[in-house]
């Protein structure tokens, strides 16, 4: 019933924005949609239901461990996480698994101590910089400081990840000189929203590359003179994204397509 209410609310808000024919219609509709559908995905996709999520979660914890002065991993290379968050992996959510998971909302106290996952997380994804996991690191750190149980820890972290995705892609939609509705649609494809509500650096990669392409389109179509500010943004995105997945490196070639002036 809650999901139905959220869905109807999204459609009504879209209708309201369209009827009033307000400025920045696409951007407003995007913000409404991605928050609404994102919350539904967040509720229906419990921890570890996205590919490689346990390893990404372990790496997020590794950075938090370093920040808090906690031992990062054991002698076998397994990364330490809170005992509270050593839960069973749910690859394919069902009604029973979701009920079991959300029953944890009513747990009074979080378990103390640290342990390692049964799944092999090794040394995590050390090639991924601390920047790739910032929203998740903030969520994990907050959960540790406040002693939150595993449901609130995962949910808070994923909500911050969704918020990060919304902000970055919203800026990209604002920058796009054309094709805003195409970006509006593709940024809410099921795979995109599942990334936006999961523990994965793919969320940061997808959002930043979308921003990269939107900035390129703005420069190429409006023929702005490129200055150090634009080059700085391109460079920052490149430093964060390209070392993780070399396959994205050809995005740099878009820069040579800009007009000479």
PDB file of N, CA and C in Angstrom, residues 8-81:
ATOM      1  N   UNK A   8       1.401   6.818  -6.910  1.00  0.00           N
ATOM      2  CA  UNK A   8       0.335   7.764  -7.257  1.00  0.00           C
ATOM      3  C   UNK A   8       0.778   9.195  -6.976  1.00  0.00           C
ATOM      4  N   UNK A   9       1.484   9.391  -5.861  1.00  0.00           N
ATOM      5  CA  UNK A   9       1.989  10.725  -5.525  1.00  0.00           C
ATOM      6  C   UNK A   9       2.931  11.262  -6.586  1.00  0.00           C
ATOM      7  N   UNK A  10       3.814  10.401  -7.111  1.00  0.00           N
ATOM      8  CA  UNK A  10       4.739  10.815  -8.173  1.00  0.00           C
ATOM      9  C   UNK A  10       3.964  11.284  -9.395  1.00  0.00           C
ATOM     10  N   UNK A  11       2.969  10.505  -9.812  1.00  0.00           N
ATOM     11  CA  UNK A  11       2.191  10.842 -11.003  1.00  0.00           C
ATOM     12  C   UNK A  11       1.406  12.145 -10.809  1.00  0.00           C
ATOM     13  N   UNK A  12       0.828  12.340  -9.622  1.00  0.00           N
ATOM     14  CA  UNK A  12       0.083  13.567  -9.355  1.00  0.00           C
ATOM     15  C   UNK A  12       0.993  14.786  -9.356  1.00  0.00           C
ATOM     16  N   UNK A  13       2.167  14.654  -8.784  1.00  0.00           N
ATOM     17  CA  UNK A  13       3.111  15.778  -8.775  1.00  0.00           C
ATOM     18  C   UNK A  13       3.593  16.098 -10.183  1.00  0.00           C
ATOM     19  N   UNK A  14       3.807  15.056 -11.003  1.00  0.00           N
ATOM     20  CA  UNK A  14       4.167  15.285 -12.409  1.00  0.00           C
ATOM     21  C   UNK A  14       3.065  16.074 -13.112  1.00  0.00           C
ATOM     22  N   UNK A  15       1.824  15.665 -12.879  1.00  0.00           N
ATOM     23  CA  UNK A  15       0.695  16.349 -13.508  1.00  0.00           C
ATOM     24  C   UNK A  15       0.620  17.806 -13.066  1.00  0.00           C
ATOM     25  N   UNK A  16       0.871  18.041 -11.788  1.00  0.00           N
ATOM     26  CA  UNK A  16       0.841  19.415 -11.257  1.00  0.00           C
ATOM     27  C   UNK A  16       1.899  20.287 -11.928  1.00  0.00           C
ATOM     28  N   UNK A  17       3.116  19.751 -12.058  1.00  0.00           N
ATOM     29  CA  UNK A  17       4.200  20.508 -12.701  1.00  0.00           C
ATOM     30  C   UNK A  17       3.862  20.777 -14.161  1.00  0.00           C
ATOM     31  N   UNK A  18       3.304  19.783 -14.861  1.00  0.00           N
ATOM     32  CA  UNK A  18       2.984  19.935 -16.281  1.00  0.00           C
ATOM     33  C   UNK A  18       1.866  20.947 -16.517  1.00  0.00           C
ATOM     34  N   UNK A  19       0.832  20.902 -15.678  1.00  0.00           N
ATOM     35  CA  UNK A  19      -0.311  21.812 -15.844  1.00  0.00           C
ATOM     36  C   UNK A  19       0.115  23.261 -15.665  1.00  0.00           C
ATOM     37  N   UNK A  20       0.981  23.501 -14.692  1.00  0.00           N
ATOM     38  CA  UNK A  20       1.398  24.877 -14.416  1.00  0.00           C
ATOM     39  C   UNK A  20       2.459  25.376 -15.399  1.00  0.00           C
ATOM     40  N   UNK A  21       3.005  24.432 -16.208  1.00  0.00           N
ATOM     41  CA  UNK A  21       3.961  24.818 -17.242  1.00  0.00           C
ATOM     42  C   UNK A  21       5.050  25.734 -16.691  1.00  0.00           C
ATOM     43  N   UNK A  22       5.575  25.336 -15.552  1.00  0.00           N
ATOM     44  CA  UNK A  22       6.569  26.155 -14.866  1.00  0.00           C
ATOM     45  C   UNK A  22       7.938  26.040 -15.528  1.00  0.00           C
ATOM     46  N   UNK A  23       8.836  26.943 -15.155  1.00  0.00           N
ATOM     47  CA  UNK A  23      10.211  26.879 -15.648  1.00  0.00           C
ATOM     48  C   UNK A  23      10.896  25.631 -15.103  1.00  0.00           C
ATOM     49  N   UNK A  24      11.865  25.167 -15.866  1.00  0.00           N
ATOM     50  CA  UNK A  24      12.640  24.005 -15.463  1.00  0.00           C
ATOM     51  C   UNK A  24      11.733  22.805 -15.181  1.00  0.00           C
ATOM     52  N   UNK A  25      10.778  22.574 -16.068  1.00  0.00           N
ATOM     53  CA  UNK A  25       9.813  21.488 -15.890  1.00  0.00           C
ATOM     54  C   UNK A  25      10.518  20.132 -15.804  1.00  0.00           C
ATOM     55  N   UNK A  26      11.458  19.887 -16.715  1.00  0.00           N
ATOM     56  CA  UNK A  26      12.142  18.592 -16.745  1.00  0.00           C
ATOM     57  C   UNK A  26      12.887  18.349 -15.444  1.00  0.00           C
ATOM     58  N   UNK A  27      13.616  19.378 -14.978  1.00  0.00           N
ATOM     59  CA  UNK A  27      14.395  19.235 -13.761  1.00  0.00           C
ATOM     60  C   UNK A  27      13.513  18.929 -12.556  1.00  0.00           C
ATOM     61  N   UNK A  28      12.376  19.619 -12.467  1.00  0.00           N
ATOM     62  CA  UNK A  28      11.465  19.393 -11.339  1.00  0.00           C
ATOM     63  C   UNK A  28      10.855  17.992 -11.400  1.00  0.00           C
ATOM     64  N   UNK A  29      10.454  17.583 -12.597  1.00  0.00           N
ATOM     65  CA  UNK A  29       9.899  16.237 -12.740  1.00  0.00           C
ATOM     66  C   UNK A  29      10.952  15.176 -12.431  1.00  0.00           C
ATOM     67  N   UNK A  30      12.182  15.423 -12.848  1.00  0.00           N
ATOM     68  CA  UNK A  30      13.254  14.472 -12.564  1.00  0.00           C
ATOM     69  C   UNK A  30      13.451  14.328 -11.056  1.00  0.00           C
ATOM     70  N   UNK A  31      13.499  15.443 -10.356  1.00  0.00           N
ATOM     71  CA  UNK A  31      13.720  15.407  -8.911  1.00  0.00           C
ATOM     72  C   UNK A  31      12.608  14.614  -8.220  1.00  0.00           C
ATOM     73  N   UNK A  32      11.359  14.860  -8.635  1.00  0.00           N
ATOM     74  CA  UNK A  32      10.217  14.151  -8.047  1.00  0.00           C
ATOM     75  C   UNK A  32      10.316  12.654  -8.334  1.00  0.00           C
ATOM     76  N   UNK A  33      10.584  12.304  -9.593  1.00  0.00           N
ATOM     77  CA  UNK A  33      10.602  10.902 -10.002  1.00  0.00           C
ATOM     78  C   UNK A  33      11.712  10.116  -9.319  1.00  0.00           C
ATOM     79  N   UNK A  34      12.925  10.627  -9.404  1.00  0.00           N
ATOM     80  CA  UNK A  34      14.058   9.836  -8.946  1.00  0.00           C
ATOM     81  C   UNK A  34      14.024   9.648  -7.435  1.00  0.00           C
ATOM     82  N   UNK A  35      13.516  10.631  -6.697  1.00  0.00           N
ATOM     83  CA  UNK A  35      13.360  10.460  -5.248  1.00  0.00           C
ATOM     84  C   UNK A  35      12.284   9.421  -4.954  1.00  0.00           C
ATOM     85  N   UNK A  36      11.138   9.532  -5.640  1.00  0.00           N
ATOM     86  CA  UNK A  36      10.032   8.608  -5.392  1.00  0.00           C
ATOM     87  C   UNK A  36      10.353   7.179  -5.770  1.00  0.00           C
ATOM     88  N   UNK A  37      10.763   6.963  -7.037  1.00  0.00           N
ATOM     89  CA  UNK A  37      11.089   5.603  -7.466  1.00  0.00           C
ATOM     90  C   UNK A  37      12.319   5.079  -6.724  1.00  0.00           C
ATOM     91  N   UNK A  38      13.246   5.988  -6.402  1.00  0.00           N
ATOM     92  CA  UNK A  38      14.441   5.565  -5.659  1.00  0.00           C
ATOM     93  C   UNK A  38      14.099   5.014  -4.294  1.00  0.00           C
ATOM     94  N   UNK A  39      13.164   5.638  -3.603  1.00  0.00           N
ATOM     95  CA  UNK A  39      12.744   5.150  -2.286  1.00  0.00           C
ATOM     96  C   UNK A  39      12.115   3.761  -2.416  1.00  0.00           C
ATOM     97  N   UNK A  40      11.316   3.560  -3.476  1.00  0.00           N
ATOM     98  CA  UNK A  40      10.714   2.239  -3.683  1.00  0.00           C
ATOM     99  C   UNK A  40      11.794   1.192  -3.913  1.00  0.00           C
ATOM    100  N   UNK A  41      12.779   1.504  -4.760  1.00  0.00           N
ATOM    101  CA  UNK A  41      13.877   0.566  -4.992  1.00  0.00           C
ATOM    102  C   UNK A  41      14.647   0.303  -3.707  1.00  0.00           C
ATOM    103  N   UNK A  42      14.880   1.356  -2.942  1.00  0.00           N
ATOM    104  CA  UNK A  42      15.629   1.208  -1.699  1.00  0.00           C
ATOM    105  C   UNK A  42      14.918   0.248  -0.746  1.00  0.00           C
ATOM    106  N   UNK A  43      13.589   0.335  -0.680  1.00  0.00           N
ATOM    107  CA  UNK A  43      12.826  -0.524   0.228  1.00  0.00           C
ATOM    108  C   UNK A  43      12.753  -1.969  -0.257  1.00  0.00           C
ATOM    109  N   UNK A  44      12.724  -2.144  -1.581  1.00  0.00           N
ATOM    110  CA  UNK A  44      12.552  -3.494  -2.133  1.00  0.00           C
ATOM    111  C   UNK A  44      13.865  -4.232  -2.367  1.00  0.00           C
ATOM    112  N   UNK A  45      14.992  -3.527  -2.312  1.00  0.00           N
ATOM    113  CA  UNK A  45      16.288  -4.152  -2.573  1.00  0.00           C
ATOM    114  C   UNK A  45      17.117  -4.124  -1.297  1.00  0.00           C
ATOM    115  N   UNK A  46      17.060  -5.160  -0.484  1.00  0.00           N
ATOM    116  CA  UNK A  46      17.811  -5.177   0.776  1.00  0.00           C
ATOM    117  C   UNK A  46      19.314  -5.313   0.516  1.00  0.00           C
ATOM    118  N   UNK A  47      20.135  -5.221   1.550  1.00  0.00           N
ATOM    119  CA  UNK A  47      21.592  -5.281   1.377  1.00  0.00           C
ATOM    120  C   UNK A  47      22.049  -6.527   0.626  1.00  0.00           C
ATOM    121  N   UNK A  48      23.059  -6.326  -0.213  1.00  0.00           N
ATOM    122  CA  UNK A  48      23.755  -7.389  -0.925  1.00  0.00           C
ATOM    123  C   UNK A  48      22.940  -8.001  -2.059  1.00  0.00           C
ATOM    124  N   UNK A  49      21.892  -7.316  -2.506  1.00  0.00           N
ATOM    125  CA  UNK A  49      21.110  -7.830  -3.629  1.00  0.00           C
ATOM    126  C   UNK A  49      21.642  -7.310  -4.958  1.00  0.00           C
ATOM    127  N   UNK A  50      22.587  -6.360  -4.930  1.00  0.00           N
ATOM    128  CA  UNK A  50      23.218  -5.847  -6.149  1.00  0.00           C
ATOM    129  C   UNK A  50      24.556  -6.564  -6.329  1.00  0.00           C
ATOM    130  N   UNK A  51      24.986  -6.846  -7.568  1.00  0.00           N
ATOM    131  CA  UNK A  51      26.236  -7.580  -7.798  1.00  0.00           C
ATOM    132  C   UNK A  51      27.442  -6.947  -7.108  1.00  0.00           C
ATOM    133  N   UNK A  52      28.245  -7.790  -6.474  1.00  0.00           N
ATOM    134  CA  UNK A  52      29.503  -7.382  -5.816  1.00  0.00           C
ATOM    135  C   UNK A  52      29.281  -6.425  -4.652  1.00  0.00           C
ATOM    136  N   UNK A  53      28.050  -6.298  -4.185  1.00  0.00           N
ATOM    137  CA  UNK A  53      27.778  -5.337  -3.117  1.00  0.00           C
ATOM    138  C   UNK A  53      28.527  -5.652  -1.820  1.00  0.00           C
ATOM    139  N   UNK A  54      28.662  -6.939  -1.413  1.00  0.00           N
ATOM    140  CA  UNK A  54      29.416  -7.215  -0.187  1.00  0.00           C
ATOM    141  C   UNK A  54      30.846  -6.678  -0.229  1.00  0.00           C
ATOM    142  N   UNK A  55      31.494  -6.807  -1.394  1.00  0.00           N
ATOM    143  CA  UNK A  55      32.869  -6.326  -1.511  1.00  0.00           C
ATOM    144  C   UNK A  55      32.926  -4.803  -1.456  1.00  0.00           C
ATOM    145  N   UNK A  56      31.991  -4.145  -2.103  1.00  0.00           N
ATOM    146  CA  UNK A  56      31.942  -2.683  -2.039  1.00  0.00           C
ATOM    147  C   UNK A  56      31.654  -2.210  -0.609  1.00  0.00           C
ATOM    148  N   UNK A  57      30.785  -2.933   0.073  1.00  0.00           N
ATOM    149  CA  UNK A  57      30.483  -2.573   1.458  1.00  0.00           C
ATOM    150  C   UNK A  57      31.715  -2.752   2.336  1.00  0.00           C
ATOM    151  N   UNK A  58      32.451  -3.830   2.090  1.00  0.00           N
ATOM    152  CA  UNK A  58      33.675  -4.071   2.858  1.00  0.00           C
ATOM    153  C   UNK A  58      34.693  -2.955   2.627  1.00  0.00           C
ATOM    154  N   UNK A  59      34.838  -2.521   1.363  1.00  0.00           N
ATOM    155  CA  UNK A  59      35.810  -1.468   1.076  1.00  0.00           C
ATOM    156  C   UNK A  59      35.398  -0.150   1.719  1.00  0.00           C
ATOM    157  N   UNK A  60      34.089   0.148   1.742  1.00  0.00           N
ATOM    158  CA  UNK A  60      33.617   1.351   2.434  1.00  0.00           C
ATOM    159  C   UNK A  60      34.001   1.296   3.907  1.00  0.00           C
ATOM    160  N   UNK A  61      33.839   0.114   4.506  1.00  0.00           N
ATOM    161  CA  UNK A  61      34.209  -0.060   5.905  1.00  0.00           C
ATOM    162  C   UNK A  61      35.714   0.087   6.112  1.00  0.00           C
ATOM    163  N   UNK A  62      36.498  -0.348   5.119  1.00  0.00           N
ATOM    164  CA  UNK A  62      37.949  -0.229   5.238  1.00  0.00           C
ATOM    165  C   UNK A  62      38.365   1.230   5.379  1.00  0.00           C
ATOM    166  N   UNK A  63      37.768   2.111   4.583  1.00  0.00           N
ATOM    167  CA  UNK A  63      38.102   3.533   4.672  1.00  0.00           C
ATOM    168  C   UNK A  63      37.631   4.129   5.999  1.00  0.00           C
ATOM    169  N   UNK A  64      36.455   3.693   6.471  1.00  0.00           N
ATOM    170  CA  UNK A  64      35.965   4.187   7.761  1.00  0.00           C
ATOM    171  C   UNK A  64      36.866   3.697   8.891  1.00  0.00           C
ATOM    172  N   UNK A  65      37.333   2.453   8.793  1.00  0.00           N
ATOM    173  CA  UNK A  65      38.252   1.926   9.802  1.00  0.00           C
ATOM    174  C   UNK A  65      39.509   2.783   9.902  1.00  0.00           C
ATOM    175  N   UNK A  66      40.059   3.139   8.757  1.00  0.00           N
ATOM    176  CA  UNK A  66      41.269   3.967   8.754  1.00  0.00           C
ATOM    177  C   UNK A  66      40.993   5.322   9.387  1.00  0.00           C
ATOM    178  N   UNK A  67      39.856   5.914   9.045  1.00  0.00           N
ATOM    179  CA  UNK A  67      39.513   7.238   9.568  1.00  0.00           C
ATOM    180  C   UNK A  67      39.335   7.205  11.083  1.00  0.00           C
ATOM    181  N   UNK A  68      38.754   6.100  11.590  1.00  0.00           N
ATOM    182  CA  UNK A  68      38.469   6.005  13.016  1.00  0.00           C
ATOM    183  C   UNK A  68      39.613   5.377  13.805  1.00  0.00           C
ATOM    184  N   UNK A  69      40.703   5.043  13.108  1.00  0.00           N
ATOM    185  CA  UNK A  69      41.851   4.455  13.800  1.00  0.00           C
ATOM    186  C   UNK A  69      41.646   3.008  14.187  1.00  0.00           C
ATOM    187  N   UNK A  70      40.691   2.330  13.548  1.00  0.00           N
ATOM    188  CA  UNK A  70      40.415   0.928  13.838  1.00  0.00           C
ATOM    189  C   UNK A  70      41.245   0.054  12.904  1.00  0.00           C
ATOM    190  N   UNK A  71      41.578  -1.164  13.356  1.00  0.00           N
ATOM    191  CA  UNK A  71      42.319  -2.089  12.503  1.00  0.00           C
ATOM    192  C   UNK A  71      41.502  -2.375  11.244  1.00  0.00           C
ATOM    193  N   UNK A  72      42.159  -2.323  10.080  1.00  0.00           N
ATOM    194  CA  UNK A  72      41.435  -2.415   8.806  1.00  0.00           C
ATOM    195  C   UNK A  72      41.038  -3.846   8.483  1.00  0.00           C
ATOM    196  N   UNK A  73      41.990  -4.789   8.555  1.00  0.00           N
ATOM    197  CA  UNK A  73      41.687  -6.170   8.185  1.00  0.00           C
ATOM    198  C   UNK A  73      42.514  -7.142   9.022  1.00  0.00           C
ATOM    199  N   UNK A  74      42.110  -8.416   9.001  1.00  0.00           N
ATOM    200  CA  UNK A  74      42.819  -9.422   9.786  1.00  0.00           C
ATOM    201  C   UNK A  74      44.013  -9.956   9.020  1.00  0.00           C
ATOM    202  N   UNK A  75      44.643 -10.986   9.591  1.00  0.00           N
ATOM    203  CA  UNK A  75      45.857 -11.521   8.978  1.00  0.00           C
ATOM    204  C   UNK A  75      45.591 -12.182   7.631  1.00  0.00           C
ATOM    205  N   UNK A  76      44.343 -12.542   7.344  1.00  0.00           N
ATOM    206  CA  UNK A  76      43.998 -13.154   6.062  1.00  0.00           C
ATOM    207  C   UNK A  76      43.577 -12.118   5.018  1.00  0.00           C
ATOM    208  N   UNK A  77      43.541 -10.869   5.411  1.00  0.00           N
ATOM    209  CA  UNK A  77      43.161  -9.823   4.469  1.00  0.00           C
ATOM    210  C   UNK A  77      41.681  -9.527   4.457  1.00  0.00           C
ATOM    211  N   UNK A  78      40.897 -10.164   5.345  1.00  0.00           N
ATOM    212  CA  UNK A  78      39.461  -9.904   5.417  1.00  0.00           C
ATOM    213  C   UNK A  78      39.203  -8.601   6.171  1.00  0.00           C
ATOM    214  N   UNK A  79      38.380  -7.743   5.604  1.00  0.00           N
ATOM    215  CA  UNK A  79      38.129  -6.424   6.173  1.00  0.00           C
ATOM    216  C   UNK A  79      37.156  -6.531   7.342  1.00  0.00           C
ATOM    217  N   UNK A  80      37.458  -5.814   8.423  1.00  0.00           N
ATOM    218  CA  UNK A  80      36.598  -5.817   9.597  1.00  0.00           C
ATOM    219  C   UNK A  80      35.376  -4.930   9.389  1.00  0.00           C
ATOM    220  N   UNK A  81      34.212  -5.458   9.768  1.00  0.00           N
ATOM    221  CA  UNK A  81      32.996  -4.654   9.857  1.00  0.00           C
ATOM    222  C   UNK A  81      32.328  -4.964  11.200  1.00  0.00           C
TER     223      UNK A  81
END
